[in-house]
XYZ file of C-alpha atoms in Angstrom:
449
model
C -11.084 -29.234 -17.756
C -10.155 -29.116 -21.281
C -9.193 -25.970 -22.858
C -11.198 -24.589 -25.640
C -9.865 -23.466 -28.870
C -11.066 -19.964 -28.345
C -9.075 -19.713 -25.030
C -6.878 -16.966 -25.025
C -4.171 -16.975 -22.609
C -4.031 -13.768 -20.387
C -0.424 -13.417 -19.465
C 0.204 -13.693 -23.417
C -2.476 -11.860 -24.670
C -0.936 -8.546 -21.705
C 2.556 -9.831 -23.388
C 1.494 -8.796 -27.370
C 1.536 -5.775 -29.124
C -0.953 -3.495 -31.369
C -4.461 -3.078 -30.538
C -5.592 -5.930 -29.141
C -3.771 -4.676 -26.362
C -6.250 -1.817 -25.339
C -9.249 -4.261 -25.137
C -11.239 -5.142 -21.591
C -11.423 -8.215 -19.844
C -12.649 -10.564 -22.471
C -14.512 -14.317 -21.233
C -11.856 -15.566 -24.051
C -9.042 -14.450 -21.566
C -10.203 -17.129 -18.803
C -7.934 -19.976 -19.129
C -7.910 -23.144 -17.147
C -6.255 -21.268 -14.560
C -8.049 -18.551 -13.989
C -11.434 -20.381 -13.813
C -10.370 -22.124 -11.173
C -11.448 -20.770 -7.938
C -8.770 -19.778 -5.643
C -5.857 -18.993 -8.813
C -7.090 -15.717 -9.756
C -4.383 -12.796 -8.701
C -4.882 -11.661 -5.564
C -2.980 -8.047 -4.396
C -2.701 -6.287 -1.187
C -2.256 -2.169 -0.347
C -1.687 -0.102 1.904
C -2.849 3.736 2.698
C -1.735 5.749 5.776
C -2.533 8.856 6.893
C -0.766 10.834 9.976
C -1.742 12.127 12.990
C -5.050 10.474 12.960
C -8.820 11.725 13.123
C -11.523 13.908 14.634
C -12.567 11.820 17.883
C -14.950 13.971 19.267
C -17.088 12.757 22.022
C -20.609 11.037 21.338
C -22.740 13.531 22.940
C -20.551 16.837 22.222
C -22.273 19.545 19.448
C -19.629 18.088 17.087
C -20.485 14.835 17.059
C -21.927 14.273 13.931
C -17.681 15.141 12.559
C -16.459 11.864 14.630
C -14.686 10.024 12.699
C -15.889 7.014 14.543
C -19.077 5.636 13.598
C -22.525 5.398 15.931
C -23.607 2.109 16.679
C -21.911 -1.178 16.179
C -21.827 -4.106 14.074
C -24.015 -4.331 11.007
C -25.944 -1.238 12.301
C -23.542 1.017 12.851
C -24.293 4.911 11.316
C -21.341 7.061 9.476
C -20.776 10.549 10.872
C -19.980 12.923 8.372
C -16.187 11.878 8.296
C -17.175 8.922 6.435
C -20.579 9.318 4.962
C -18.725 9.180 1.432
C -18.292 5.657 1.885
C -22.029 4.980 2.646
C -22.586 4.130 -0.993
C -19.835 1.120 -0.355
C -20.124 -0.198 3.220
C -20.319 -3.433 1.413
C -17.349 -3.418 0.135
C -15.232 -2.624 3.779
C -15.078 -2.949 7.276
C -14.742 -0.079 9.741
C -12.403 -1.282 12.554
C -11.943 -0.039 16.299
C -9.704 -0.805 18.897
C -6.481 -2.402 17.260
C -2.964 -0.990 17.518
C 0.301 -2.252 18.056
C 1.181 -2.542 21.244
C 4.571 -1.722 21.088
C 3.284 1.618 19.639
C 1.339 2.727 22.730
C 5.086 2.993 24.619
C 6.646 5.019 21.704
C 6.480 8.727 21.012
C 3.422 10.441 19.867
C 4.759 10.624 16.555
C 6.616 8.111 16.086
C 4.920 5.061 15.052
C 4.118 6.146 11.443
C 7.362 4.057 10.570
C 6.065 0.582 12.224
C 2.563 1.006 10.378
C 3.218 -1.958 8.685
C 6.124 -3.270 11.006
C 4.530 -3.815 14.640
C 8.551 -3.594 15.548
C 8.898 -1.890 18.385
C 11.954 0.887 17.623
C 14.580 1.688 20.066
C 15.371 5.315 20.711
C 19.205 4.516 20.466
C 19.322 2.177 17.417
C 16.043 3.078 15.816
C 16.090 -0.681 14.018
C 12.551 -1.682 12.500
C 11.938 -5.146 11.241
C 10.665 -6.273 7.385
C 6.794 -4.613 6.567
C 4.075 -6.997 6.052
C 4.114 -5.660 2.354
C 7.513 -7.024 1.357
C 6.565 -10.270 3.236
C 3.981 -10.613 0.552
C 6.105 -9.078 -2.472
C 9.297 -11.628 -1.451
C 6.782 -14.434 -1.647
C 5.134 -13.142 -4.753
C 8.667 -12.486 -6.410
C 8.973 -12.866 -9.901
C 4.796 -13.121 -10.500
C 4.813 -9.542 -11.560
C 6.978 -6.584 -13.455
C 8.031 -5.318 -9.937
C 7.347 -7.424 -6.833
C 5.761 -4.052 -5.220
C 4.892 -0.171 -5.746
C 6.651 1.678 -2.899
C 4.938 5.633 -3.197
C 4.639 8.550 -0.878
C 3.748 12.127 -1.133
C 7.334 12.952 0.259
C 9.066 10.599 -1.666
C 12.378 9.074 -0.438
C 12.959 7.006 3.132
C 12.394 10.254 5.294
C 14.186 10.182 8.770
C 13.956 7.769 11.496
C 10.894 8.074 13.222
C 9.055 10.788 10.627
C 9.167 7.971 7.592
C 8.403 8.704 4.284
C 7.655 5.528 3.514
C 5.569 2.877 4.736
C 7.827 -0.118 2.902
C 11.097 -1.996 5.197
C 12.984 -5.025 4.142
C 13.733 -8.313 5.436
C 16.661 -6.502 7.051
C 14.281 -3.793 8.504
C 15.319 -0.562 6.070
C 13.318 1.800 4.350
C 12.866 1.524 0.945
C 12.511 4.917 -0.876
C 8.952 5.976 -1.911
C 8.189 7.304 -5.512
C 6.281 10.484 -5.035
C 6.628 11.750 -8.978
C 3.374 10.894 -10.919
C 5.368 10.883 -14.410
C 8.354 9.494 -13.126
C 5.642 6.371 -11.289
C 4.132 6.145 -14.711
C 7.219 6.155 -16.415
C 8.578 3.035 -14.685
C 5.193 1.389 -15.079
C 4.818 1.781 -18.880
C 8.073 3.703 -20.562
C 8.705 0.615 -22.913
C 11.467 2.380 -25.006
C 11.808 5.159 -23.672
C 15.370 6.555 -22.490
C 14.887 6.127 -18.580
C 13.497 2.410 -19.738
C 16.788 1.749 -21.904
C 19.392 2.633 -19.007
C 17.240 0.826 -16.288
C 18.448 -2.236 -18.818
C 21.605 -1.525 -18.953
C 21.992 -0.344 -15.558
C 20.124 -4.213 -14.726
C 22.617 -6.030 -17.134
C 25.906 -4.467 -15.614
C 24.694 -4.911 -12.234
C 24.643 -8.695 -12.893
C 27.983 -9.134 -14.320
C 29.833 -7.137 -11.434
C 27.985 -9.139 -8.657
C 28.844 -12.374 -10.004
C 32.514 -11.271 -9.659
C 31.781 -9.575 -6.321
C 30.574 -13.361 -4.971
C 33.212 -15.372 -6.851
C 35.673 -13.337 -5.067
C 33.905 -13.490 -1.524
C 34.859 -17.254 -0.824
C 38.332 -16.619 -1.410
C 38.646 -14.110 1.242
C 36.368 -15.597 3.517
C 38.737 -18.392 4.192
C 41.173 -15.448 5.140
C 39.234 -13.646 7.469
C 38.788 -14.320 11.563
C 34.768 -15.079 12.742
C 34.016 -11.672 13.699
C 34.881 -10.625 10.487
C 33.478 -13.349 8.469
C 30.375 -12.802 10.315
C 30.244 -8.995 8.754
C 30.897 -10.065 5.208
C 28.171 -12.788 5.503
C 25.854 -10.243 6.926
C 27.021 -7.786 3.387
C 26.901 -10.338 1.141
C 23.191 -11.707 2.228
C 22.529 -8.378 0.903
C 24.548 -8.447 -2.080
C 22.474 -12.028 -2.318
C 19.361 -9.998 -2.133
C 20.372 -7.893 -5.329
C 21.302 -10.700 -6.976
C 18.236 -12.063 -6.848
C 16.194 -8.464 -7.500
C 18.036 -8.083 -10.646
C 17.861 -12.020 -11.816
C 14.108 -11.079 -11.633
C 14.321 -7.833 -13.166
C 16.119 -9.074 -15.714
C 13.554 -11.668 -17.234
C 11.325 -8.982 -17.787
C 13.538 -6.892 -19.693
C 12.697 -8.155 -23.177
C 9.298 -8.214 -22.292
C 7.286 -5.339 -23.935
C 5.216 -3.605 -20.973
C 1.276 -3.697 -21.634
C 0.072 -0.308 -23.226
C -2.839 1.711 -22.316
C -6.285 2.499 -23.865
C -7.954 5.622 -24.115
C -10.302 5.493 -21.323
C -7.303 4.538 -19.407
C -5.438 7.095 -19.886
C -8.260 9.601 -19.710
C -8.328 10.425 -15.857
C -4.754 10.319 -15.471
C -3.093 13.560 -14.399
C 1.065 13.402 -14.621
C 1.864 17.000 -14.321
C -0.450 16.515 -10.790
C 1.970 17.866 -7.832
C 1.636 18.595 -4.118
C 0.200 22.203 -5.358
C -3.175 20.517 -5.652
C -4.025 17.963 -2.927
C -6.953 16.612 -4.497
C -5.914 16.267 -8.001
C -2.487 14.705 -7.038
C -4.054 12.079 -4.393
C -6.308 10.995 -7.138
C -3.129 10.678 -9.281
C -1.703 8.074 -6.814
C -4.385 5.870 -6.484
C -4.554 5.855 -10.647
C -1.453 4.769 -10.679
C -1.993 2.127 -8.354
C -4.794 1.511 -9.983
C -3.200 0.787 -13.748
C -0.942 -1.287 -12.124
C -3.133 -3.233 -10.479
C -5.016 -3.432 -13.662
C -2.070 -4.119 -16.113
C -0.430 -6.804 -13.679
C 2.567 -4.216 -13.149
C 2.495 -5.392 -9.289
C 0.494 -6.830 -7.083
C 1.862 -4.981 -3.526
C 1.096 -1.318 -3.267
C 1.856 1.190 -0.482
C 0.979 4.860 -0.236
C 1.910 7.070 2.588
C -0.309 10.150 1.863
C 0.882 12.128 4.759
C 3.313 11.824 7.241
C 3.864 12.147 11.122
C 6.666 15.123 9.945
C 6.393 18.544 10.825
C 7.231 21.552 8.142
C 9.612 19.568 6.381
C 6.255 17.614 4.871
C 4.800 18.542 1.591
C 1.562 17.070 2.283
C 1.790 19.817 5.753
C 0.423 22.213 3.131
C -2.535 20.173 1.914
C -5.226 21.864 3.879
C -4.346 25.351 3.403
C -4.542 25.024 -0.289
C -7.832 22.932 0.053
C -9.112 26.504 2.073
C -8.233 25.708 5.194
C -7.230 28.327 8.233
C -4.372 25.867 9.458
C -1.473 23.493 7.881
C -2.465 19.689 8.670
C -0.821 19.513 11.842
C -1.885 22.624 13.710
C -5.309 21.113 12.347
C -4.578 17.880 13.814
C -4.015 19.277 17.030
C -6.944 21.675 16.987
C -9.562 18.201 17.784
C -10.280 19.636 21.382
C -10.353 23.179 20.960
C -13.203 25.145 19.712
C -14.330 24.458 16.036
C -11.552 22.267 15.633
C -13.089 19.007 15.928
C -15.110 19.989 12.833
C -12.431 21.627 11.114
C -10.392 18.111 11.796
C -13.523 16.054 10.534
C -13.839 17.963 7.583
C -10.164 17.467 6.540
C -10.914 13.587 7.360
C -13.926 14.203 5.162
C -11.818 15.248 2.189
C -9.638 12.056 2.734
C -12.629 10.301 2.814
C -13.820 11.057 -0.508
C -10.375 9.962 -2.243
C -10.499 6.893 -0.892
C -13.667 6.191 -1.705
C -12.466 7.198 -5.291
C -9.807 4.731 -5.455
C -12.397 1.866 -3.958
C -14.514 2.772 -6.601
C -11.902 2.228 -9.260
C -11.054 -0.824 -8.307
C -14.461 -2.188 -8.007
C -15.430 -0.665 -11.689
C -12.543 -2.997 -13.210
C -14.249 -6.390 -14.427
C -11.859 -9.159 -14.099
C -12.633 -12.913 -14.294
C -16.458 -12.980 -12.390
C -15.543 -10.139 -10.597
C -13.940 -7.134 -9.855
C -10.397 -6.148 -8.917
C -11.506 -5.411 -5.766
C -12.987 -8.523 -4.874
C -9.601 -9.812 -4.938
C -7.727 -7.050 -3.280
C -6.935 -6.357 0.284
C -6.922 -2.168 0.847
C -5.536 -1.285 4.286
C -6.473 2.288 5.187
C -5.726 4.151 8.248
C -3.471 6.085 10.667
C -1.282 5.182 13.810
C -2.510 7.301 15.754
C -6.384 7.676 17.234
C -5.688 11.753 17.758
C -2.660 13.660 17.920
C -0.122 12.188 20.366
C -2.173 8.782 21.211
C -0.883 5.917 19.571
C -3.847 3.223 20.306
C -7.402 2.482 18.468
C -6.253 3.591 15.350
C -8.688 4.751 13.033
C -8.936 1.886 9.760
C -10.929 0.505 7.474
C -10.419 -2.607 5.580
C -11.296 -3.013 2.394
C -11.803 -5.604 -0.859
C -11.176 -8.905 -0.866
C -14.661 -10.750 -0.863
C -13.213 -12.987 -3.144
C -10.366 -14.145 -0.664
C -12.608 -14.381 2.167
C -13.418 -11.446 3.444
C -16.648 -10.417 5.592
C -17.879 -6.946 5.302
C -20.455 -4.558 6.261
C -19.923 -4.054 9.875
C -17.965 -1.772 12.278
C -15.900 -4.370 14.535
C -14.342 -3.015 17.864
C -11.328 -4.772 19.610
C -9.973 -4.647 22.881
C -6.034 -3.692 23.731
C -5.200 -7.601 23.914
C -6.148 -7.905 20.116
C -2.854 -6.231 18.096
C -2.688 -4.785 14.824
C -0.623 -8.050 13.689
C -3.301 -10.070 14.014
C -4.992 -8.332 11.341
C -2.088 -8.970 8.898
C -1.766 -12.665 9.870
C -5.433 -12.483 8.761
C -4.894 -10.502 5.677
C -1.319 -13.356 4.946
C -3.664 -16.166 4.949
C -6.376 -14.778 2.832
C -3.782 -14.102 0.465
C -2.281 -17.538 0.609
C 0.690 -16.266 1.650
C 2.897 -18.590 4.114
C 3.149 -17.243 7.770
C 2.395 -18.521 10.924
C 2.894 -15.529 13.056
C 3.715 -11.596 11.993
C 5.533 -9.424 14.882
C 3.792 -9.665 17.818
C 0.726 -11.616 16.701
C -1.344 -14.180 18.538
C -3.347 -15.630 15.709
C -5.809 -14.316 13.158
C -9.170 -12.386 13.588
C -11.645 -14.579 12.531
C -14.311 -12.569 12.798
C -13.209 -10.737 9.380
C -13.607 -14.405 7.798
C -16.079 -15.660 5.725
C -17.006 -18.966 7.733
């Protein structure tokens, strides 16, 4: 196809400066590339939730609060739980049945750090394995600003086993959440500003003393016995890994980051904090959602509660919402009297930001489409109810344009895991993989045949 004269090209057009800058999606902005089915950018995120939902029983007086929907397949009826997402059943899928099996043999609390592992971790060494996340941001390195968006109410890595963060590396470690709206927005868009200019600098000596650390490496490598050599090969594949985290960091340094319009900026709330649930979870997923939109990242995680007890900030949440109990008295109050409705209307207030950040997504036109269409939202817990760490409650999301069915609540038996989801989810992102963690092929029944 033959490019016109009027063709702007999108990756300079984000690149320029002045007011240009601020304008939406434009047909101009459609090059070659982008027309062609299949090259758009496609993104992937992930929202988790602990100690799971209101799982009342069918015919109990609190049914209508189950989180789990009546009926099955394309007929299936929302309780109250999720009757804010009525207006987009469309858009998702409401699944039942899937876990990880090496979950249902851990702790009842536990399994908030293999969310997005499948690993199965041992009580002694606690190791977890890489997150399907980074498997998509290492292949996606270098596409993007930052190969992924690592946030958190908590903020930080959390301890083993009550994780603040959903994110691990190839090696299997944590990698610290962001949980400071201005400090997220910062990163995203503070062209010139201090933080900005020693992030540079910071980037730029980094460089220079690993490129003496490795020069000096093969000299006393030849020095050292196996066992040892073995060690520094294992601390210098993760030197290796900074190297190449910076090298990529580094290109984008004179590169001014895109700027934001008005209606942009509008809904955004950086002074939000954990004081205000509601105003502070919307903050996340606007942040997510600008960076989605500016081309910032294309990997986003956000743990919006945790499996910790009163060390959690997000503990709070309910209380301040009006509440009678902190989130995880209220989590364990689903089989006591009024507690399975006091559970499904905390579930219900999750609900509704969710289906505020779906509906940003799908409100942002990109090339014959939305953002959306070509975006895979994860959304869910690890555990069903409190202590029972199978069916977890989740709903997938987006990604029509990648080949994803909606419109139907799917159940799964025990032999189905979790990781057959994300081989799924791998392959409609063209990302490389012929197995994830436990795996035993893909679910084609999400699949557009």
């Amino acid at each position: 196809m033959r490019k016109k004269s009027w063709h702007l090209n999108r990756r300079t057009f984000l690149m320029g400066t002045g007011v240009s800058l601020g304008l939406p999606w434009l047909e101009s902005m459609a090059d070659d590339a982008a027309s062609t089915p299949g090259t758009r950018p496609a993104r992937f995120c992930a929202l988790y939730f602990g100690f799971g939902v209101s799982v009342a029983d069918d015919g109990s007086e609190h049914a209508h609060w189950r989180w789990i929907p009546n009926g099955e397949g394309k007929d299936y009826q929302f309780n109250e739980s999720l009757k804010p997402l009525e207006p987009l059943r469309d858009q998702l899928t409401v699944l039942g049945g899937l876990s990880h099996p090496h979950g249902r043999t851990m702790g009842g609390h536990d399994t908030g750090d293999t969310f997005l592992t499948g690993a199965l971790m041992d009580s002694r060494s606690l190791a977890n394995s890489v997150s399907v996340d980074q498997v998509i941001a290492n292949c996606w390195d270098g596409q993007t600003r930052y190969p992924s968006l690592v946030m958190s109410t908590d903020g930080g890595v959390g301890a083993p086993t009550r994780s603040s963060t959903l994110s691990y590396n190839q090696q299997g470690r944590p990698i610290p959440a962001l949980n400071q709206p201005r400090r997220i927005f910062a990163r995203l868009f503070g062209a010139g500003d201090e933080e900005s200019q020693a992030e540079n600098r910071r980037l730029l000596s980094e460089a220079s003393m690993l490129d003496r650390l490795l020069d000096d490496s093969k000299s006393l490598m030849r020095q050292l016995g196996h066992a040892d050599q073995v060690k520094l090969d294992e601390y210098l594949e993760s030197v290796r890994e900074t190297e190449k985290r910076v090298a990529n960091s580094q290109k984008w340094l004179e590169i001014p980051r895109r700027t934001l319009n008005d209606d942009e900026r509008k809904l955004l709330d950086l002074d939000a904090d954990d004081q205000a649930p509601i105003r502070y979870i919307q903050t996340m997923y606007d942040l997510i959602y600008l960076a989605f939109v500016t081309d910032s990242t294309r990997v986003a995680t956000y743990q919006i509660t945790n499996m910790a007890d009163a060390s959690s900030r997000a503990m709070k949440f309910p209380q301040l919402l009006g509440f009678t109990e902190n989130l995880h008295k209220t989590a364990h109050s689903w089989n006591k009297p009024g507690g399975v409705e006091m559970l499904g209307r905390w579930d219900r207030v999750m609900t509704e930001q969710f289906a505020y950040f779906i509906n940003r997504l799908s409100s942002a036109e990109t090339n014959g489409g939305s953002i959306l269409d070509d975006t895979i939202i994860l959304y869910g817990s690890s555990n069903s109810q409190t202590h029972v760490n199978k069916d977890y409650p989740l709903i997938l999301a987006g990604g029509k344009r990648l080949g994803l069915r909606h419109g139907s609540f799917r159940k799964f038996g025990e032999a189905v895991p979790l990781s057959n989801l994300f081989v799924t989810a791998l392959d409609c992102l063209g990302v490389p993989s012929e197995s994830f963690a436990d795996s035993t092929g893909e679910i084609p029944e999400l699949r557009i045949t």
